[in-house]
CSV table of C-alpha atoms and ligand atoms in Angstrom, one decimal:
chain,number,residue,atom,x,y,z
Z,1,MET,CA,114.0,74.2,113.5
Z,2,THR,CA,114.5,71.9,110.5
Z,3,VAL,CA,113.0,68.5,109.6
Z,4,LEU,CA,115.7,66.2,108.3
Z,5,VAL,CA,114.3,63.9,105.6
Z,6,LEU,CA,116.4,60.9,104.8
Z,7,GLY,CA,115.6,60.5,101.1
Z,8,GLY,CA,116.4,58.9,97.8
Z,9,THR,CA,112.8,58.1,97.0
Z,10,ALA,CA,109.8,59.7,95.3
Z,11,GLU,CA,108.0,59.8,98.7
Z,12,ALA,CA,110.9,61.8,100.2
Z,13,ARG,CA,110.8,64.3,97.4
Z,14,ALA,CA,107.0,64.7,97.7
Z,15,LEU,CA,107.4,65.2,101.5
Z,16,ALA,CA,110.1,67.8,101.0
Z,17,ALA,CA,107.9,69.7,98.6
Z,18,ALA,CA,104.9,69.5,100.9
Z,19,LEU,CA,107.0,70.8,103.9
Z,20,VAL,CA,108.4,73.7,101.8
Z,21,ALA,CA,104.9,74.6,100.7
Z,22,ALA,CA,103.8,74.6,104.3
Z,23,GLY,CA,106.6,76.9,105.2
Z,24,GLN,CA,108.4,74.3,107.3
Z,25,PRO,CA,112.2,74.3,106.8
Z,26,VAL,CA,113.5,71.0,105.5
Z,27,LEU,CA,116.9,69.4,104.9
Z,28,SER,CA,116.9,66.4,102.6
Z,29,SER,CA,119.7,64.0,102.7
Z,30,LEU,CA,120.8,61.8,99.8
Z,31,ALA,CA,123.4,59.0,99.9
Z,32,GLY,CA,125.0,60.1,96.6
Z,33,ARG,CA,124.8,56.7,94.9
Z,34,VAL,CA,123.1,58.0,91.8
Z,35,SER,CA,125.1,60.1,89.3
Z,36,GLN,CA,122.3,62.5,88.5
Z,37,PRO,CA,119.7,62.2,91.3
Z,38,LEU,CA,116.3,63.8,91.1
Z,39,LEU,CA,116.8,66.6,93.7
Z,40,PRO,CA,114.1,67.5,96.2
Z,41,VAL,CA,113.1,71.1,96.7
Z,42,GLY,CA,114.5,72.8,99.8
Z,43,HIS,CA,117.9,72.3,101.2
Z,44,VAL,CA,119.8,69.2,100.2
Z,45,ARG,CA,122.9,67.5,101.5
Z,46,VAL,CA,124.6,64.6,99.8
Z,47,GLY,CA,126.8,61.8,101.2
Z,48,GLY,CA,126.9,59.4,104.1
Z,49,PHE,CA,127.1,60.7,107.7
Z,50,GLY,CA,129.8,58.3,108.8
Z,51,GLY,CA,127.7,55.6,110.5
Z,52,VAL,CA,125.7,56.0,113.7
Z,53,ARG,CA,128.4,58.1,115.4
Z,54,GLY,CA,128.5,60.5,112.4
Z,55,LEU,CA,124.7,60.9,112.3
Z,56,VAL,CA,124.7,61.5,116.1
Z,57,GLU,CA,127.3,64.3,115.6
Z,58,PHE,CA,125.3,65.7,112.7
Z,59,LEU,CA,122.1,65.8,114.8
Z,60,ALA,CA,124.0,67.4,117.7
Z,61,GLN,CA,125.4,70.2,115.4
Z,62,GLN,CA,122.4,71.0,113.2
Z,63,PRO,CA,119.1,72.6,114.2
Z,64,VAL,CA,117.2,69.4,113.4
Z,65,SER,CA,114.0,69.0,115.5
Z,66,GLN,CA,112.8,65.7,114.0
Z,67,VAL,CA,113.8,63.1,111.4
Z,68,VAL,CA,111.7,61.4,108.8
Z,69,ASP,CA,113.3,58.2,107.4
Z,70,ALA,CA,111.8,58.2,103.9
Z,71,THR,CA,114.5,56.0,102.5
Z,72,HIS,CA,113.8,53.0,100.2
Z,73,PRO,CA,112.4,49.9,102.0
Z,74,PHE,CA,115.6,48.0,101.1
Z,75,ALA,CA,118.0,50.7,102.5
Z,76,ALA,CA,118.2,48.8,105.8
Z,77,GLN,CA,121.5,50.2,107.0
Z,78,ILE,CA,120.6,53.9,107.0
Z,79,SER,CA,117.2,53.1,108.6
Z,80,ALA,CA,119.0,51.2,111.4
Z,81,ASN,CA,121.5,54.1,111.8
Z,82,ALA,CA,118.7,56.6,112.0
Z,83,THR,CA,116.9,54.6,114.6
Z,84,ALA,CA,120.0,54.4,116.8
Z,85,ALA,CA,121.0,58.0,116.3
Z,86,CYS,CA,117.6,59.4,117.1
Z,87,ALA,CA,117.3,57.2,120.2
Z,88,ALA,CA,120.7,58.5,121.3
Z,89,THR,CA,119.9,62.2,120.7
Z,90,GLY,CA,116.2,62.2,121.6
Z,91,ARG,CA,115.1,63.3,118.2
Z,92,PRO,CA,111.6,62.1,117.2
Z,93,LEU,CA,111.8,59.7,114.3
Z,94,LEU,CA,109.1,58.8,111.8
Z,95,ARG,CA,109.4,56.2,109.1
Z,96,LEU,CA,107.7,56.9,105.8
Z,97,THR,CA,107.6,53.7,103.7
Z,98,ARG,CA,105.3,52.9,100.8
Z,99,PRO,CA,103.3,49.6,101.1
Z,100,GLY,CA,104.8,46.6,99.4
Z,101,TRP,CA,103.2,44.6,96.6
Z,102,ALA,CA,102.0,41.7,98.8
Z,103,ASP,CA,98.4,42.9,98.1
Z,104,HIS,CA,98.8,42.9,94.3
Z,105,PRO,CA,96.2,40.5,92.8
Z,106,ASP,CA,98.9,38.4,91.3
Z,107,ALA,CA,101.1,38.2,94.4
Z,108,PRO,CA,100.0,34.7,95.3
Z,109,ARG,CA,101.4,33.5,92.0
Z,110,TRP,CA,104.8,35.1,92.5
Z,111,ARG,CA,107.8,33.3,93.9
Z,112,TRP,CA,108.8,35.2,97.1
Z,113,VAL,CA,112.5,34.8,98.1
Z,114,PRO,CA,114.6,36.3,100.9
Z,115,ASP,CA,117.5,37.5,98.8
Z,116,ALA,CA,119.1,37.8,95.4
Z,117,HIS,CA,120.9,34.5,95.7
Z,118,ARG,CA,117.6,32.7,96.2
Z,119,ALA,CA,116.2,34.7,93.3
Z,120,ARG,CA,118.9,33.4,91.0
Z,121,ALA,CA,118.3,29.9,92.2
Z,122,ALA,CA,114.6,30.4,91.4
Z,123,ILE,CA,115.2,31.3,87.8
Z,124,THR,CA,117.8,28.7,86.8
Z,125,GLY,CA,115.3,27.3,84.3
Z,126,ALA,CA,114.9,30.7,82.6
Z,127,GLU,CA,116.7,31.5,79.3
Z,128,ARG,CA,115.8,35.2,79.0
Z,129,PRO,CA,115.5,36.7,82.5
Z,130,PHE,CA,114.8,40.3,83.2
Z,131,LEU,CA,116.6,41.7,86.3
Z,132,THR,CA,115.2,44.8,87.8
Z,133,SER,CA,116.5,44.3,91.4
Z,134,GLY,CA,119.2,46.9,91.3
Z,135,ARG,CA,122.9,47.2,90.8
Z,136,SER,CA,123.8,45.9,94.2
Z,137,THR,CA,122.2,42.5,93.5
Z,138,LEU,CA,123.8,41.8,90.1
Z,139,SER,CA,126.8,39.8,91.4
Z,140,ALA,CA,124.3,37.1,92.7
Z,141,PHE,CA,123.2,36.5,89.1
Z,142,LEU,CA,126.6,36.3,87.4
Z,143,PRO,CA,126.4,32.4,87.3
Z,144,LEU,CA,123.7,33.1,84.6
Z,145,ALA,CA,126.5,34.3,82.2
Z,146,ASP,CA,125.3,31.8,79.5
Z,147,ARG,CA,121.7,33.3,79.4
Z,148,ASP,CA,120.4,36.3,77.5
Z,149,VAL,CA,119.8,38.4,80.5
Z,150,LEU,CA,118.2,41.8,80.3
Z,151,VAL,CA,119.2,44.2,83.1
Z,152,ARG,CA,117.5,47.5,83.9
Z,153,LEU,CA,119.5,50.0,86.0
Z,154,VAL,CA,119.5,53.8,86.7
Z,155,ASP,CA,123.3,54.0,86.5
Z,156,PRO,CA,125.8,51.8,84.6
Z,157,PRO,CA,127.0,48.7,86.4
Z,158,GLU,CA,130.2,49.1,88.5
Z,159,GLU,CA,131.7,45.9,87.2
Z,160,PRO,CA,131.8,44.4,83.7
Z,161,LEU,CA,128.8,42.1,83.0
Z,162,PRO,CA,128.8,38.9,80.9
Z,163,VAL,CA,128.9,39.7,77.1
Z,164,ARG,CA,125.5,38.1,76.5
Z,165,TRP,CA,123.8,40.4,79.0
Z,166,ARG,CA,122.1,43.6,77.8
Z,167,VAL,CA,121.9,46.6,80.0
Z,168,LEU,CA,119.1,49.2,79.7
Z,169,LEU,CA,119.7,52.5,81.5
Z,170,SER,CA,116.5,54.2,82.6
Z,171,ARG,CA,114.6,55.5,85.5
Z,172,GLY,CA,110.8,55.0,86.2
Z,173,PRO,CA,108.0,55.6,86.2
Z,174,TYR,CA,107.0,53.1,83.6
Z,175,GLU,CA,103.7,52.6,81.8
Z,176,LEU,CA,102.0,49.3,81.2
Z,177,ALA,CA,102.2,49.5,77.4
Z,178,GLU,CA,106.0,50.1,77.4
Z,179,GLU,CA,106.6,47.3,79.9
Z,180,ARG,CA,104.5,44.9,77.8
Z,181,ARG,CA,106.4,45.9,74.7
Z,182,LEU,CA,109.8,45.4,76.5
Z,183,LEU,CA,108.9,42.0,77.8
Z,184,ARG,CA,107.6,40.9,74.4
Z,185,ASP,CA,110.5,42.4,72.4
Z,186,HIS,CA,113.1,40.6,74.6
Z,187,ALA,CA,111.0,37.4,74.9
Z,188,VAL,CA,111.5,37.7,78.6
Z,189,ASP,CA,110.6,34.4,80.4
Z,190,ALA,CA,111.3,35.5,84.1
Z,191,LEU,CA,111.2,38.8,85.9
Z,192,VAL,CA,113.2,39.5,89.1
Z,193,THR,CA,112.3,42.5,91.3
Z,194,LYS,CA,112.6,43.7,94.8
Z,195,ASP,CA,109.3,44.2,96.7
Z,196,SER,CA,109.8,47.9,96.2
Z,197,GLY,CA,106.1,48.7,96.3
Z,198,GLY,CA,104.3,51.8,95.0
Z,199,ALA,CA,103.0,52.7,91.6
Z,200,TYR,CA,106.2,53.9,89.8
Z,201,THR,CA,107.4,50.4,88.8
Z,202,VAL,CA,104.4,48.2,89.3
Z,203,ALA,CA,103.6,48.1,85.5
Z,204,LYS,CA,106.2,45.4,84.9
Z,205,LEU,CA,104.3,43.1,87.2
Z,206,ASP,CA,101.0,43.7,85.4
Z,207,ALA,CA,102.7,43.1,82.1
Z,208,ALA,CA,104.4,39.9,83.4
Z,209,ALA,CA,101.0,38.6,84.5
Z,210,GLU,CA,99.4,39.3,81.1
Z,211,LEU,CA,102.2,37.5,79.3
Z,212,GLY,CA,102.5,34.6,81.7
Z,213,VAL,CA,106.1,35.5,82.7
Z,214,THR,CA,107.5,33.9,85.8
Z,215,VAL,CA,107.9,36.6,88.6
Z,216,VAL,CA,110.4,36.3,91.4
Z,217,VAL,CA,110.1,38.9,94.2
Z,218,ILE,CA,112.8,39.6,96.7
Z,219,GLN,CA,111.2,40.2,100.1
Z,220,ARG,CA,111.9,43.4,102.1
Z,221,PRO,CA,114.3,43.3,105.0
Z,222,PRO,CA,112.6,43.6,108.3
Z,223,PRO,CA,111.8,47.3,109.2
Z,224,PRO,CA,113.6,48.8,112.2
Z,225,PRO,CA,111.7,47.8,115.3
Z,226,ASP,CA,109.6,50.2,117.4
Z,227,VAL,CA,109.7,53.1,114.9
Z,228,ALA,CA,106.4,55.0,114.3
Z,229,THR,CA,105.6,54.3,110.6
Z,230,VAL,CA,103.2,55.8,108.0
Z,231,THR,CA,102.7,54.8,104.4
Z,232,ASP,CA,101.7,58.1,102.8
Z,233,VAL,CA,103.1,61.6,102.4
Z,234,ALA,CA,100.0,63.3,103.9
Z,235,ALA,CA,100.4,61.4,107.1
Z,236,ALA,CA,104.1,62.2,107.3
Z,237,LEU,CA,103.4,65.9,106.7
Z,238,ALA,CA,100.8,65.9,109.5
Z,239,TRP,CA,103.3,64.3,111.8
Z,240,CYS,CA,106.0,66.9,111.0
Z,241,LEU,CA,103.6,69.8,111.5
Z,242,ARG,CA,101.9,68.4,114.7
Z,243,PRO,CA,102.1,70.7,117.7
Z,244,VAL,CA,104.9,69.6,119.9
Z,245,SER,CA,104.6,70.3,123.6
L,1,NAP,P1,121.9,51.5,102.9
L,1,NAP,O1,122.6,50.2,102.5
L,1,NAP,O2,120.8,51.5,103.9
L,1,NAP,O3,123.0,52.6,103.5
L,1,NAP,C1,124.4,52.4,103.3
L,1,NAP,C2,125.0,53.7,103.7
L,1,NAP,O4,124.7,54.7,102.8
L,1,NAP,C3,124.5,54.3,105.0
L,1,NAP,O5,125.1,53.6,106.1
L,1,NAP,C4,124.8,55.7,104.9
L,1,NAP,O6,126.2,56.0,105.1
L,1,NAP,C5,124.5,56.0,103.4
L,1,NAP,N1,123.2,56.5,103.2
L,1,NAP,C6,122.1,55.7,102.7
L,1,NAP,N2,121.0,56.5,102.6
L,1,NAP,C7,121.4,57.8,102.9
L,1,NAP,C8,120.8,59.0,102.9
L,1,NAP,N3,119.5,59.2,102.5
L,1,NAP,N4,121.5,60.1,103.3
L,1,NAP,C9,122.8,60.0,103.7
L,1,NAP,N5,123.5,58.8,103.7
L,1,NAP,C10,122.8,57.7,103.3
L,1,NAP,O7,121.4,52.2,101.6
L,1,NAP,P2,121.3,51.8,100.1
L,1,NAP,O8,120.4,50.6,100.0
L,1,NAP,O9,122.7,51.7,99.5
L,1,NAP,O10,120.5,53.0,99.4
L,1,NAP,C11,121.2,54.3,99.3
L,1,NAP,C12,120.1,55.3,99.0
L,1,NAP,O11,119.5,55.0,97.8
L,1,NAP,C13,119.1,55.4,100.1
L,1,NAP,O12,119.0,56.8,100.5
L,1,NAP,C14,117.8,54.9,99.5
L,1,NAP,O13,116.7,55.7,99.8
L,1,NAP,C15,118.1,55.0,98.0
L,1,NAP,N6,117.5,53.9,97.2
L,1,NAP,C16,117.8,52.6,97.5
L,1,NAP,C17,117.3,51.6,96.8
L,1,NAP,C18,117.6,50.2,97.2
L,1,NAP,O14,117.0,49.2,96.5
L,1,NAP,N7,118.4,49.9,98.2
L,1,NAP,C19,116.4,51.8,95.8
L,1,NAP,C20,116.1,53.2,95.5
L,1,NAP,C21,116.7,54.2,96.2
L,1,NAP,P3,126.8,56.4,106.5
L,1,NAP,O15,126.8,55.2,107.3
L,1,NAP,O16,128.2,56.9,106.1
L,1,NAP,O17,126.0,57.5,107.0
């Protein structure tokens, strides 16, 4: 029987590798949003399931014994779908989600906002904002067309952006020295990020603190209720390999 890992994160790739190393069959699922995704080891499928109904059918047809939702903390729809589909099919579900940045030493100085629109409102005084909150949030910032906005994305934007905006295409992890240089070179005066958490992209926050850059953090959506949750790959591996009566 296979473990289905809902992925698209570094933790999901690490869990797939650990399961393969332990001899446990694993099927990783990716949404297919990114043009050249980093592929996990083991079997991989790509694309949506077709909502809760599609995922229920998938679980009924495939030899999946249990599901790990290791998707990004902001991927709320697939997490809700997994919760509903596992409840409907009786498949055990574990959520693997990295801790957020609320415990970062500078977190009390950041402006925490519930969504991208509030993040835009929080940086109306900025002349050179740096947006790292992802492609799906960009439309909320379009009113800042008259600012020298720097945007960092994995894939190119889907819609044209204001001519004054500059787009950097790259994928983490990032080091403190390069983040410091980037913020300095672009004279960034405000940084917008999701509370993605983890170590891969935290260096921008450390660099912003050093340079006195305003930081605006978009809070995580609420996690799915009543789902067993772990925050590290070792705990998720232990759950997958536990004896099941
Ligand atoms: P989302 O809003 O929660 O999901 C939208 C739809 O995409 C889902 O209903 C599902 O389609 C499909 N989907 C999402 N994740 C999937 C997966 N792992 N396997 C198969 N289908 C999936 O998700 P999102 O925020 O667009 O994120 C998409 C993917 O990118 C996630 O897998 C996530 O781990 C990764 N990611 C997201 C972020 C972020 O900031 N949101 C950042 C880094 C990585 P159906 O309803 O058709 O099944």
